[in-house]
mmCIF file of C-alpha atoms in Angstrom:
data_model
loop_
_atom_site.group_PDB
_atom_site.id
_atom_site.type_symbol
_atom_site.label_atom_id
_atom_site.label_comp_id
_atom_site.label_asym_id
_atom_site.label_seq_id
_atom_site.Cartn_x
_atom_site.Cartn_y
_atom_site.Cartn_z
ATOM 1 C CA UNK A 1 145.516 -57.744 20.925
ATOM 2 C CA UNK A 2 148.763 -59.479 19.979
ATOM 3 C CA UNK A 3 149.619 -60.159 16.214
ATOM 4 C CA UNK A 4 148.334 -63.315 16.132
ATOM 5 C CA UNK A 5 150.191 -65.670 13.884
ATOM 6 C CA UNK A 6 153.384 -65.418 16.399
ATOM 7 C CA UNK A 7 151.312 -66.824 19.118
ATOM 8 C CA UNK A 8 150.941 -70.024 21.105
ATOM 9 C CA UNK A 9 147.346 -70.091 19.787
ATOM 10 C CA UNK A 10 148.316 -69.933 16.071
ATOM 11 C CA UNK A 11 151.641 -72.089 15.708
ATOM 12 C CA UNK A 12 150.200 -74.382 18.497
ATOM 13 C CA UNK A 13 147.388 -75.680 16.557
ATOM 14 C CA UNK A 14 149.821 -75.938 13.148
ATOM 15 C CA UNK A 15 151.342 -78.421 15.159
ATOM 16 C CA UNK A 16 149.051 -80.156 17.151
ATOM 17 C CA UNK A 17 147.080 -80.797 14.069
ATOM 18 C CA UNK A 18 149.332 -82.006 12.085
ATOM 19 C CA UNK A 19 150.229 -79.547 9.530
ATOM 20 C CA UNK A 20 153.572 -78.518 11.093
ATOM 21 C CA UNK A 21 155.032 -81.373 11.768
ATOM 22 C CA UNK A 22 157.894 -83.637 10.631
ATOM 23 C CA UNK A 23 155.612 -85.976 8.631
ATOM 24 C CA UNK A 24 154.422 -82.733 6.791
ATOM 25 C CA UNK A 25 157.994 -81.464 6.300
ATOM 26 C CA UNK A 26 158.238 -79.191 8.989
ATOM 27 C CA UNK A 27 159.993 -80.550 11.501
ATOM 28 C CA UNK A 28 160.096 -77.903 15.029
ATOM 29 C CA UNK A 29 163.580 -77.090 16.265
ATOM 30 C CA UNK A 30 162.292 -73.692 17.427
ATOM 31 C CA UNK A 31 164.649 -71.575 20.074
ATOM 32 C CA UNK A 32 164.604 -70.180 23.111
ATOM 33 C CA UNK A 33 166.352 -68.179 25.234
ATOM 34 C CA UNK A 34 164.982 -67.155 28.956
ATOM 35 C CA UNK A 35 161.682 -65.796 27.905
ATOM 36 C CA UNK A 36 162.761 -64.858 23.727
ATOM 37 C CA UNK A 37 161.499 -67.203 21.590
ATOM 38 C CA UNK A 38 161.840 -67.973 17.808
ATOM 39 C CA UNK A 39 160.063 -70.272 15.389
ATOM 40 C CA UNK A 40 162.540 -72.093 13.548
ATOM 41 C CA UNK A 41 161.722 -75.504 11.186
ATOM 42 C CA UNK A 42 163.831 -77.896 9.595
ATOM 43 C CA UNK A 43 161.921 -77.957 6.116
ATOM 44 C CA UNK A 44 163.069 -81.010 3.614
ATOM 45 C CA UNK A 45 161.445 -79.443 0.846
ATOM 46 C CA UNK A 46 159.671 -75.361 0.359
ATOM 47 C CA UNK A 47 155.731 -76.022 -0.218
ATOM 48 C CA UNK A 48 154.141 -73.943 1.790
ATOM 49 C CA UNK A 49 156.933 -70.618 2.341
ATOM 50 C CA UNK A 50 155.467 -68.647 -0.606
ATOM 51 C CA UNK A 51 159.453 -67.357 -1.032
ATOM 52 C CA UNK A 52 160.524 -69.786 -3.755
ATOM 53 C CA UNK A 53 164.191 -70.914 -4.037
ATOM 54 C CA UNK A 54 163.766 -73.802 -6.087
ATOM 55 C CA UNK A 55 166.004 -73.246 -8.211
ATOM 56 C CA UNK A 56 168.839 -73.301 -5.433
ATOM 57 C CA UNK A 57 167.854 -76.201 -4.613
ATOM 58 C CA UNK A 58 168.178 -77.415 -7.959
ATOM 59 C CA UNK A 59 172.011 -75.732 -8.178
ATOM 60 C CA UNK A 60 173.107 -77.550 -4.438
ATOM 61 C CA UNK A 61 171.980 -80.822 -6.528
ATOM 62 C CA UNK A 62 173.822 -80.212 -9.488
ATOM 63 C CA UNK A 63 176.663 -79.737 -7.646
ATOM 64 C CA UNK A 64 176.109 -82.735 -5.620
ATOM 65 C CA UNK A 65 175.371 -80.995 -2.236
ATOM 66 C CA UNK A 66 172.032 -81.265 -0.114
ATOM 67 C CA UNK A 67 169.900 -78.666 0.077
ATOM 68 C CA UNK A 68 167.340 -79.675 2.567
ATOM 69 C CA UNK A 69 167.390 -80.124 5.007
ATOM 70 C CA UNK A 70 167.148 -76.419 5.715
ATOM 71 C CA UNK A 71 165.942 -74.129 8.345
ATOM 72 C CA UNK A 72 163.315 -71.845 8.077
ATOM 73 C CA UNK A 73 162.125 -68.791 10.434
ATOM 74 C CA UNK A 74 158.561 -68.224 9.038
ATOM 75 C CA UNK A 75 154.612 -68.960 9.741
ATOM 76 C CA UNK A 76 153.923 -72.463 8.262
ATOM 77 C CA UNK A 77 151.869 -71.519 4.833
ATOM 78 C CA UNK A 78 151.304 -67.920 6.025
ATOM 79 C CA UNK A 79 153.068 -65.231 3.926
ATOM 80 C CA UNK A 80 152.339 -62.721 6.443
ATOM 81 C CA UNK A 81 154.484 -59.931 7.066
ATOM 82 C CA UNK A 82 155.463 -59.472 10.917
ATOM 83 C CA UNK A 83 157.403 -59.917 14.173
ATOM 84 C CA UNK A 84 159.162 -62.795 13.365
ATOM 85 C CA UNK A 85 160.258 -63.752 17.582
ATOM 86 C CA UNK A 86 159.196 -63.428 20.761
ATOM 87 C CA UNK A 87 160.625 -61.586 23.783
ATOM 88 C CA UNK A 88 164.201 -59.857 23.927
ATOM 89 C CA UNK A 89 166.558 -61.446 21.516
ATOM 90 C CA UNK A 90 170.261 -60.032 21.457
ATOM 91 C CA UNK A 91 171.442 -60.358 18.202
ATOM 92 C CA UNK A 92 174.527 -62.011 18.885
ATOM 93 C CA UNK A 93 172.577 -64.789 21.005
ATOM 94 C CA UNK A 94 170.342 -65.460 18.373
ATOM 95 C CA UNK A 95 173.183 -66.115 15.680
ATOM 96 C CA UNK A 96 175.063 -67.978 18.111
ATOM 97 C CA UNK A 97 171.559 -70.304 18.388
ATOM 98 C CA UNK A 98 170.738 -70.683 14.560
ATOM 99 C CA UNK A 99 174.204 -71.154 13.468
ATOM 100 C CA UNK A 100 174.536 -73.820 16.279
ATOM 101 C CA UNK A 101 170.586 -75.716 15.258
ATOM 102 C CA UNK A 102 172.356 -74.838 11.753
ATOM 103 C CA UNK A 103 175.370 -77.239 12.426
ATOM 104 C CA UNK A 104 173.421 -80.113 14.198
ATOM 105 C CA UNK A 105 170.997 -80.549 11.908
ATOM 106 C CA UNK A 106 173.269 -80.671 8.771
ATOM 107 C CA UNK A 107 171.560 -77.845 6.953
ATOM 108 C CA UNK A 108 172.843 -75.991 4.414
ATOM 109 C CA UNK A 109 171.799 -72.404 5.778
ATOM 110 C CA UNK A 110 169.250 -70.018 7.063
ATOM 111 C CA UNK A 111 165.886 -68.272 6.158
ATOM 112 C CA UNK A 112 163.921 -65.864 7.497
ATOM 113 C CA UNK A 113 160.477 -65.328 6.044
ATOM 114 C CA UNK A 114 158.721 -61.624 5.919
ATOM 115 C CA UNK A 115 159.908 -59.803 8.914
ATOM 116 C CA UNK A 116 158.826 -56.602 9.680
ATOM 117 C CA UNK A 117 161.088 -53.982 9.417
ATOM 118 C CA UNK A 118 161.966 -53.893 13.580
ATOM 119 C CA UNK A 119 163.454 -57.377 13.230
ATOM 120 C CA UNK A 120 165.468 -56.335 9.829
ATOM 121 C CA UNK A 121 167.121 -53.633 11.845
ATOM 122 C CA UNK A 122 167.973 -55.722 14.634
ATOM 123 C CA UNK A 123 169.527 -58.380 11.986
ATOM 124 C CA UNK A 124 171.215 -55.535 9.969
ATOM 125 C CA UNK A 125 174.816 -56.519 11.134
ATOM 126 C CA UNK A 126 174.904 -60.180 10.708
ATOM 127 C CA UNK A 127 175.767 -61.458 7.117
ATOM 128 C CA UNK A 128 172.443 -61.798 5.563
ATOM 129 C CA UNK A 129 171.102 -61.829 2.165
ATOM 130 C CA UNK A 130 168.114 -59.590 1.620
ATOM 131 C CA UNK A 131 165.840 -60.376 -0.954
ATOM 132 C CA UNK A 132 162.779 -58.968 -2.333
ATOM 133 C CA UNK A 133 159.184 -59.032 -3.122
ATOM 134 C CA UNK A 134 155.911 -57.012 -4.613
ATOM 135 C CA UNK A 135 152.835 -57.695 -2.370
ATOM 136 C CA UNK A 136 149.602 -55.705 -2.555
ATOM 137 C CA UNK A 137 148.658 -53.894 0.734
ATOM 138 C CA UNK A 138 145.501 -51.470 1.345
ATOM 139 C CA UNK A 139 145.977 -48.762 4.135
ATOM 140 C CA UNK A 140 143.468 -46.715 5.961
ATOM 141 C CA UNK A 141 143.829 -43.151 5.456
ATOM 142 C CA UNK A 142 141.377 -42.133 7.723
ATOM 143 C CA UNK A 143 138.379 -43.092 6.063
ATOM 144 C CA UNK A 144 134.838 -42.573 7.060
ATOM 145 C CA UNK A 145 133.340 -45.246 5.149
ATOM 146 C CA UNK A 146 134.299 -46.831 2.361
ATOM 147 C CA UNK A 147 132.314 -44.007 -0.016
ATOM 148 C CA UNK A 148 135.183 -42.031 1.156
ATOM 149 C CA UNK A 149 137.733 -44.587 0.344
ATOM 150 C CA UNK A 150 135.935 -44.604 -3.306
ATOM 151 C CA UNK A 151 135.732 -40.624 -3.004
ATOM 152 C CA UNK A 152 139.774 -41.066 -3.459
ATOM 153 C CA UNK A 153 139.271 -42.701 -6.750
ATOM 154 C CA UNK A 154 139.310 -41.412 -10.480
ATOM 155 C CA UNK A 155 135.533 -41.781 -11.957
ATOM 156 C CA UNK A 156 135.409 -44.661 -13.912
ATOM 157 C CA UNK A 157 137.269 -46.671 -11.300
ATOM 158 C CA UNK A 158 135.529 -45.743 -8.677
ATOM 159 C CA UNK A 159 132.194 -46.719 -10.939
ATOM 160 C CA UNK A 160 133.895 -49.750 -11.642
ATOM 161 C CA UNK A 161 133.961 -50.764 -7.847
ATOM 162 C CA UNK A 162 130.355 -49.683 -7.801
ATOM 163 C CA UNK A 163 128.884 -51.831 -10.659
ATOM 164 C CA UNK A 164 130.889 -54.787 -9.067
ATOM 165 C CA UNK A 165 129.304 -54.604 -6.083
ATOM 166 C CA UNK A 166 126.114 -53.426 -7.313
ATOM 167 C CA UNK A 167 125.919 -57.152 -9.335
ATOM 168 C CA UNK A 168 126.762 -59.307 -6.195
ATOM 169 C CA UNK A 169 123.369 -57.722 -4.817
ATOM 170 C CA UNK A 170 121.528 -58.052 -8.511
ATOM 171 C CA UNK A 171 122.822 -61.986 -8.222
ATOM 172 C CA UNK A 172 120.482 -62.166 -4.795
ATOM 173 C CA UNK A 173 123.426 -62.589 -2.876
ATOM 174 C CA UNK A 174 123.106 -61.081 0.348
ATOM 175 C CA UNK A 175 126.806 -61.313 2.507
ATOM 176 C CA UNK A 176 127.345 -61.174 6.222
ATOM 177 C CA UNK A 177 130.062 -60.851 8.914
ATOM 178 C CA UNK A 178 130.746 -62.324 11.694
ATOM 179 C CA UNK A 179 133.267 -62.339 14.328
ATOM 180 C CA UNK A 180 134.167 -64.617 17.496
ATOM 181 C CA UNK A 181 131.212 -66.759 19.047
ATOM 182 C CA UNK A 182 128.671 -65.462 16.424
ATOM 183 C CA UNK A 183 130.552 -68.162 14.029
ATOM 184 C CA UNK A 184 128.925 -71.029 15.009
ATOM 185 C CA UNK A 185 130.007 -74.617 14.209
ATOM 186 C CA UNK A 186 127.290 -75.018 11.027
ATOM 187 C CA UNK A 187 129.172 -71.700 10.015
ATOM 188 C CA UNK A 188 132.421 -73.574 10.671
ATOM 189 C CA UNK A 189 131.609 -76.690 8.489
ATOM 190 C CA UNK A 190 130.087 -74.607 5.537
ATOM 191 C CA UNK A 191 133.935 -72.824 5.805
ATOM 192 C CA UNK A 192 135.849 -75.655 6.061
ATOM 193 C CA UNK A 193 133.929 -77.090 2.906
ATOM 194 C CA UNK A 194 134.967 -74.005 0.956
ATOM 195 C CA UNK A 195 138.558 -73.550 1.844
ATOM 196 C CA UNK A 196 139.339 -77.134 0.943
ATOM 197 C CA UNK A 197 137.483 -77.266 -2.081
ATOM 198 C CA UNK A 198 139.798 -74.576 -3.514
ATOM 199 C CA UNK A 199 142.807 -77.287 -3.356
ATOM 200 C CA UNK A 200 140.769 -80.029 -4.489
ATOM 201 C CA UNK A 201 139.392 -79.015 -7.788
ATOM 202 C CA UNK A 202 143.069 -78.182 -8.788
ATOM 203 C CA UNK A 203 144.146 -81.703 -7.808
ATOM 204 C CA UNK A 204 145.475 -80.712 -4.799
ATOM 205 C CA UNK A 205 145.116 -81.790 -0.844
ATOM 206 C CA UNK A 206 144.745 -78.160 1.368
ATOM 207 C CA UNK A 207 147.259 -77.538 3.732
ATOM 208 C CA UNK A 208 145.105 -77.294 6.810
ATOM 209 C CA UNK A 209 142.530 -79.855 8.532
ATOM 210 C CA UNK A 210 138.578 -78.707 9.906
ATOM 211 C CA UNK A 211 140.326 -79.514 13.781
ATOM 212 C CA UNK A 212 143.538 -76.341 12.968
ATOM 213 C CA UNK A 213 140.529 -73.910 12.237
ATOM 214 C CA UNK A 214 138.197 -75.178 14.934
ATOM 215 C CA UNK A 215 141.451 -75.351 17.667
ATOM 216 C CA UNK A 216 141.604 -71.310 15.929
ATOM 217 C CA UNK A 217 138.383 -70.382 17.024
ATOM 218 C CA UNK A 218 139.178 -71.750 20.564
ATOM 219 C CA UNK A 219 142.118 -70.011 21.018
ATOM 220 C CA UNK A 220 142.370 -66.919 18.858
ATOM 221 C CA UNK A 221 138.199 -66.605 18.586
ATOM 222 C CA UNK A 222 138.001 -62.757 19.407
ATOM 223 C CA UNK A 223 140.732 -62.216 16.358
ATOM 224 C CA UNK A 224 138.987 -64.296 13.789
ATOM 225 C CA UNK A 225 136.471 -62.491 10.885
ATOM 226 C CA UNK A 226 134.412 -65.171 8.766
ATOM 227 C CA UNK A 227 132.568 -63.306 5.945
ATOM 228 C CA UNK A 228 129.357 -64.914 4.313
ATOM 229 C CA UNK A 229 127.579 -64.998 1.551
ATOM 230 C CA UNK A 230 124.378 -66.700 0.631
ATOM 231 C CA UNK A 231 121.968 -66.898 -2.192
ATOM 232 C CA UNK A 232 118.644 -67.115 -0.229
ATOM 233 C CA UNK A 233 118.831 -69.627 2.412
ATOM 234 C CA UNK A 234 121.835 -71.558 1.356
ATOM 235 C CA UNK A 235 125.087 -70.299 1.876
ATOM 236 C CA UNK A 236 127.501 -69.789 -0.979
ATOM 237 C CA UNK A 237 130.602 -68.675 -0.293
ATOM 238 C CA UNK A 238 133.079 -68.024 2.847
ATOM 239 C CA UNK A 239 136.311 -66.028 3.385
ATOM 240 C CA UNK A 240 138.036 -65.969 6.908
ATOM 241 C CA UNK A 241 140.344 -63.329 8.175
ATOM 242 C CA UNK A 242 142.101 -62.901 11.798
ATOM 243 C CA UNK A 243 143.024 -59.354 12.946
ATOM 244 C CA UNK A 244 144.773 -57.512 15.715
ATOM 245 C CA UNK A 245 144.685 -53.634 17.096
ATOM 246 C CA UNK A 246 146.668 -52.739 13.783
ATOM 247 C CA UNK A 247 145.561 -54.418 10.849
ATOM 248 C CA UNK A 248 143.099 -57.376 9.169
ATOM 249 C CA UNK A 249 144.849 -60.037 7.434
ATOM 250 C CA UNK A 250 142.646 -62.284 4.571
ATOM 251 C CA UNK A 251 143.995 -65.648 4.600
ATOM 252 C CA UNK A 252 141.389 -68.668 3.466
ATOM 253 C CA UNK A 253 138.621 -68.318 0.910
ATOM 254 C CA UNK A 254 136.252 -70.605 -0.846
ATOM 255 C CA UNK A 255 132.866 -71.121 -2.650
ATOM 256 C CA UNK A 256 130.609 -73.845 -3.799
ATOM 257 C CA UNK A 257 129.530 -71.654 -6.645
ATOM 258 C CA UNK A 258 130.475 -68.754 -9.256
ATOM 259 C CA UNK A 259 128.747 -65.686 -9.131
ATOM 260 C CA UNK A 260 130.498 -62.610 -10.927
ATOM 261 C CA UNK A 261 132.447 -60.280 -8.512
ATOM 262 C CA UNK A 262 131.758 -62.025 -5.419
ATOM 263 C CA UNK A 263 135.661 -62.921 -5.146
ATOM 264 C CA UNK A 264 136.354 -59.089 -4.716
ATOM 265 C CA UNK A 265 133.121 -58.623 -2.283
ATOM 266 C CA UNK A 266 133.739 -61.604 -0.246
ATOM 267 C CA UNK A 267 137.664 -61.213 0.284
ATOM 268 C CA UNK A 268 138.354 -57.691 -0.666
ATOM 269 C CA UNK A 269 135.596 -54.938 -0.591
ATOM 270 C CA UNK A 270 134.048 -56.316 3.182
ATOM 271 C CA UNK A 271 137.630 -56.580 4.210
ATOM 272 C CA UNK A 272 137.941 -52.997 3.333
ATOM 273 C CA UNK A 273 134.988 -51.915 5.335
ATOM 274 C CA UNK A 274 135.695 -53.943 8.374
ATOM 275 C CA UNK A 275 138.946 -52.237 8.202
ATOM 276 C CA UNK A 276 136.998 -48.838 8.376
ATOM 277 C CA UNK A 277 134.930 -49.792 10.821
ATOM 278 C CA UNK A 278 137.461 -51.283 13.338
ATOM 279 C CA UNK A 279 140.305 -47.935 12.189
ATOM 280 C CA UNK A 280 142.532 -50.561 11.504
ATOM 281 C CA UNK A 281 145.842 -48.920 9.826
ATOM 282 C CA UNK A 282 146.534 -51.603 6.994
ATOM 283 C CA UNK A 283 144.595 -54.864 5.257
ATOM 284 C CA UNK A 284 146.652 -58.022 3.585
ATOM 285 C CA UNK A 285 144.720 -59.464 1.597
ATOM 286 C CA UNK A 286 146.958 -62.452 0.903
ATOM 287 C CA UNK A 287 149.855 -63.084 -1.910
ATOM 288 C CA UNK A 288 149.383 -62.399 -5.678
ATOM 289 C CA UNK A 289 146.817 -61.056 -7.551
ATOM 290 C CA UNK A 290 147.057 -57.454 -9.778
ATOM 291 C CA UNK A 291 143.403 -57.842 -10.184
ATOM 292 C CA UNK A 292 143.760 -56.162 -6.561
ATOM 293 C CA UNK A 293 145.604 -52.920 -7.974
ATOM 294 C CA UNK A 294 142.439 -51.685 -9.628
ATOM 295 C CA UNK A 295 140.307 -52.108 -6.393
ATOM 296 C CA UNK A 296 142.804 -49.734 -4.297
ATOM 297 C CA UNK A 297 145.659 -52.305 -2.647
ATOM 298 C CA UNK A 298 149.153 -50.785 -3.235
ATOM 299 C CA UNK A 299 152.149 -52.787 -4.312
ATOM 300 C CA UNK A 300 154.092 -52.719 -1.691
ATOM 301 C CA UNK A 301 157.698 -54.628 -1.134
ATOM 302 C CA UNK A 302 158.025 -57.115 1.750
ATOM 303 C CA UNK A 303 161.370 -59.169 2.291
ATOM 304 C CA UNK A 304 163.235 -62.025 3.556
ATOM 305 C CA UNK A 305 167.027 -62.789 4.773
ATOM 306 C CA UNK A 306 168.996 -65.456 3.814
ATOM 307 C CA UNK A 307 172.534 -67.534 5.094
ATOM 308 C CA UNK A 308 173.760 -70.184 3.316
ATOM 309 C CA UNK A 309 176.430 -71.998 4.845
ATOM 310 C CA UNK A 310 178.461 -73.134 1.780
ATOM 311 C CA UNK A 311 180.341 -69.701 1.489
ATOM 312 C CA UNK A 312 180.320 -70.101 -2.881
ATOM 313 C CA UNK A 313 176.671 -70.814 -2.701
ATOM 314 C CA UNK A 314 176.249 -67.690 -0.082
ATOM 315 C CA UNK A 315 177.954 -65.175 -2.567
ATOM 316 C CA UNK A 316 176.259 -66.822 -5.531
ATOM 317 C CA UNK A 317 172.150 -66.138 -4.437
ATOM 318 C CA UNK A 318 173.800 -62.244 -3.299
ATOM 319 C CA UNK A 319 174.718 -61.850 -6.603
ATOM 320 C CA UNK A 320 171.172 -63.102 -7.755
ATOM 321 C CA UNK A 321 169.321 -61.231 -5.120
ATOM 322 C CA UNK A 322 170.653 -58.116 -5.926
ATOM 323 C CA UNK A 323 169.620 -58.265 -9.912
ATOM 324 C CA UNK A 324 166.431 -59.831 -8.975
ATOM 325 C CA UNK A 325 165.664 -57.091 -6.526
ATOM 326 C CA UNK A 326 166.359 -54.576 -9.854
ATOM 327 C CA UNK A 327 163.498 -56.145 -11.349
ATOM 328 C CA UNK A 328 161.082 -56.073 -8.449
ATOM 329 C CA UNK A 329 161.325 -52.102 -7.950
ATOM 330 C CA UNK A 330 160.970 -51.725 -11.703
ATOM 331 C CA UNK A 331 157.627 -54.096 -11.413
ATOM 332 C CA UNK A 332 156.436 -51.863 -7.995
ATOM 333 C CA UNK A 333 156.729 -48.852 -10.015
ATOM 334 C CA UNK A 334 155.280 -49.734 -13.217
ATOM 335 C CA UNK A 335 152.264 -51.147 -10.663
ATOM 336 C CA UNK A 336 151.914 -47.804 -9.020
ATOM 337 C CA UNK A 337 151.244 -46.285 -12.634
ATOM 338 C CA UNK A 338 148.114 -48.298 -12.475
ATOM 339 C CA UNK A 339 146.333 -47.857 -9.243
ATOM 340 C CA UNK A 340 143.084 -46.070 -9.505
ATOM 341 C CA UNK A 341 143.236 -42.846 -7.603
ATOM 342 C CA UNK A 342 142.687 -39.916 -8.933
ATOM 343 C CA UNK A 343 145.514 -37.757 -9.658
ATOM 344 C CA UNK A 344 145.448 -35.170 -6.592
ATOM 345 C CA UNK A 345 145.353 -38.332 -4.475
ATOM 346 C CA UNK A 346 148.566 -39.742 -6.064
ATOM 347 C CA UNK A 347 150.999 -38.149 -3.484
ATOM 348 C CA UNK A 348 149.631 -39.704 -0.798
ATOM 349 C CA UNK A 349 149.598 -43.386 -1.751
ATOM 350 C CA UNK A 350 153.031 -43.671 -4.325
ATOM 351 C CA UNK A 351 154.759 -43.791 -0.490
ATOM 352 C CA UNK A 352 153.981 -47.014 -0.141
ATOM 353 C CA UNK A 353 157.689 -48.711 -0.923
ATOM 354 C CA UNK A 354 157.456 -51.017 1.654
ATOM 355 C CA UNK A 355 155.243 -53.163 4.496
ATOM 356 C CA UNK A 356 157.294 -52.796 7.999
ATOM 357 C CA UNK A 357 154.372 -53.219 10.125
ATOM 358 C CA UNK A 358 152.844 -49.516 9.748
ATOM 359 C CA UNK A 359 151.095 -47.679 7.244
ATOM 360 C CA UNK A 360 153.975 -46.004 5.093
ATOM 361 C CA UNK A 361 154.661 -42.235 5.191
#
């Protein structure tokens, strides 16, 4: 079971459904090389990367220089942390490619989006800017079931989790889960409803159409989770995950009504079981949120690389990286001081420095 946002499945349907494409801002220039492949966009703008470098965009202007277009090595609107190619990719070949797509598209440099720690290694001698980030990561340690995961916990927290999901039940909410086929296409709809109606009542258009989740379910079906919840007959609220042999990955998540705690039942604490169930190492439950410390997910650092072509520019966002990347560890650690496990458990989680596609030592 392949990681699935690096397949043909996944980026495919980005792009034949319009969400990668050049009218979107993502414009494919992707390369190959025999059977090695890597995503690669030309991005006139950075909606959608979840690595934010507006501001040097806003320095290239001031100095009158373009900053987009630029090219990007990511997962259109998926901060996922992961293989970020295809195949066998010599090092060397690969520069040669980007720096070549680099210089005929007029960019002004470089990015590469959450790779996994594999692909940093195999990058390590090219000039690269590293820069980091605090993400929020769960891992399996062997759990039973998730009583044991709680059994980890100090006592209030651990009563905390309780009462939370104790209400979603006292609401007469009942939630379900369902993978592949079982997700029918009223399932589907009732989804798609959800996910977009957590752009629109902020004003804002989602990302992805109904046809990019229905062209998922095609192609990546067996990898897909869609969690329910309903009060009675009428269903509620929806959160969709994909998975692979290692790990479950929350993306999309939506509801038609509030309930108290059914957020953290819907998208974190079923998550967490499936996770059990399926001994699955690690569950991402998607970018920001410190409500998620409390509830057991780790802050964790994840990373991307950077070449910008103007050499000034280049040193300049080093420089930057490297004080912002101060500031990060010191907001990991202080973090870590407030997970709730109790204190002979603290050894055994405070490992977690960094996501490299395995559970940290």
């Amino acid at each position: 079971m392949r990681f699935p946002f690096l397949t043909d499945a996944f980026l495919g349907a980005l792009e034949d459904t319009g969400a990668a494409t050049p009218a979107r801002g993502w414009t494919p220039s992707h390369l190959e090389h025999g059977d090695a492949f890597l995503p690669l966009y030309a991005r006139d703008g950075s909606r959608g990367e979840y690595v934010f470098d507006f501001a040097w965009a806003d320095a290239y202007q001031r100095h009158g220089l373009p900053y987009y277009p630029k090219l990007v090595t990511a997962i259109p609107f998926t901060p996922v942390v992961g293989p970020r190619w295809r195949g066998e990719w010599r090092a060397d070949d690969l520069w040669r490619g980007v720096r070549e797509r680099v210089r005929e598209q007029g960019a002004s440099g470089w990015h590469l989006l959450f790779p996994d720690r594999p692909a940093r290694e195999a990058l390590a001698e090219l000039p690269l800017i590293e820069r980091q980030a605090c993400h929020f990561r769960w891992f399996n340690r062997d759990y039973a079931d998730f009583e044991a995961f709680l059994a980890t916990f100090n006592s209030r927290k651990r009563k905390s989790v309780r009462r939370e999901r104790r209400r979603v039940a006292e609401q007469g909410l009942t939630v379900e889960r369902l993978t592949g086929a079982d997700i029918g296409p009223r399932s589907w709809r009732f989804f798609y409803h959800c996910y977009a109606n957590t752009y629109l009542v902020r004003g804002q258009l989602p990302y992805l159409s109904e046809a990019f989740f229905l062209r998922l379910a095609e192609r990546l079906g067996d990898q897909l989770l869609l969690v329910l919840a309903r009060h009675g007959d009428e269903p509620v609220a929806a959160g969709l995950y994909l998975f692979d042999e290692r790990a479950l990955y929350g993306r999309y998540w939506g509801s038609v009504r509030e309930y108290d705690a059914l957020h953290f039942e819907v998208c974190y604490y079923q998550g967490i079981e499936f996770a059990i169930e399926r001994c699955l190492a690690e569950f991402d439950p998607g970018v920001q949120g410190e409500h998620k410390i409390l509830r057991g997910f780790e802050p964790v650092l994840t990373y991307s690389l950077h070449w910008l072509a103007e050499p000034a520019f280049h040193e300049a966002v080093a420089d930057f990286c490297q004080r912002e990347a101060r500031q990060v560890l010191a907001y990991r650690d202080e973090a870590r001081t407030l997970l709730p496990y109790r204190v002979d458990q603290a050894g055994s989680v405070t490992g977690a420095g960094s996501v490299d596609g395995a559970s940290p030592s």
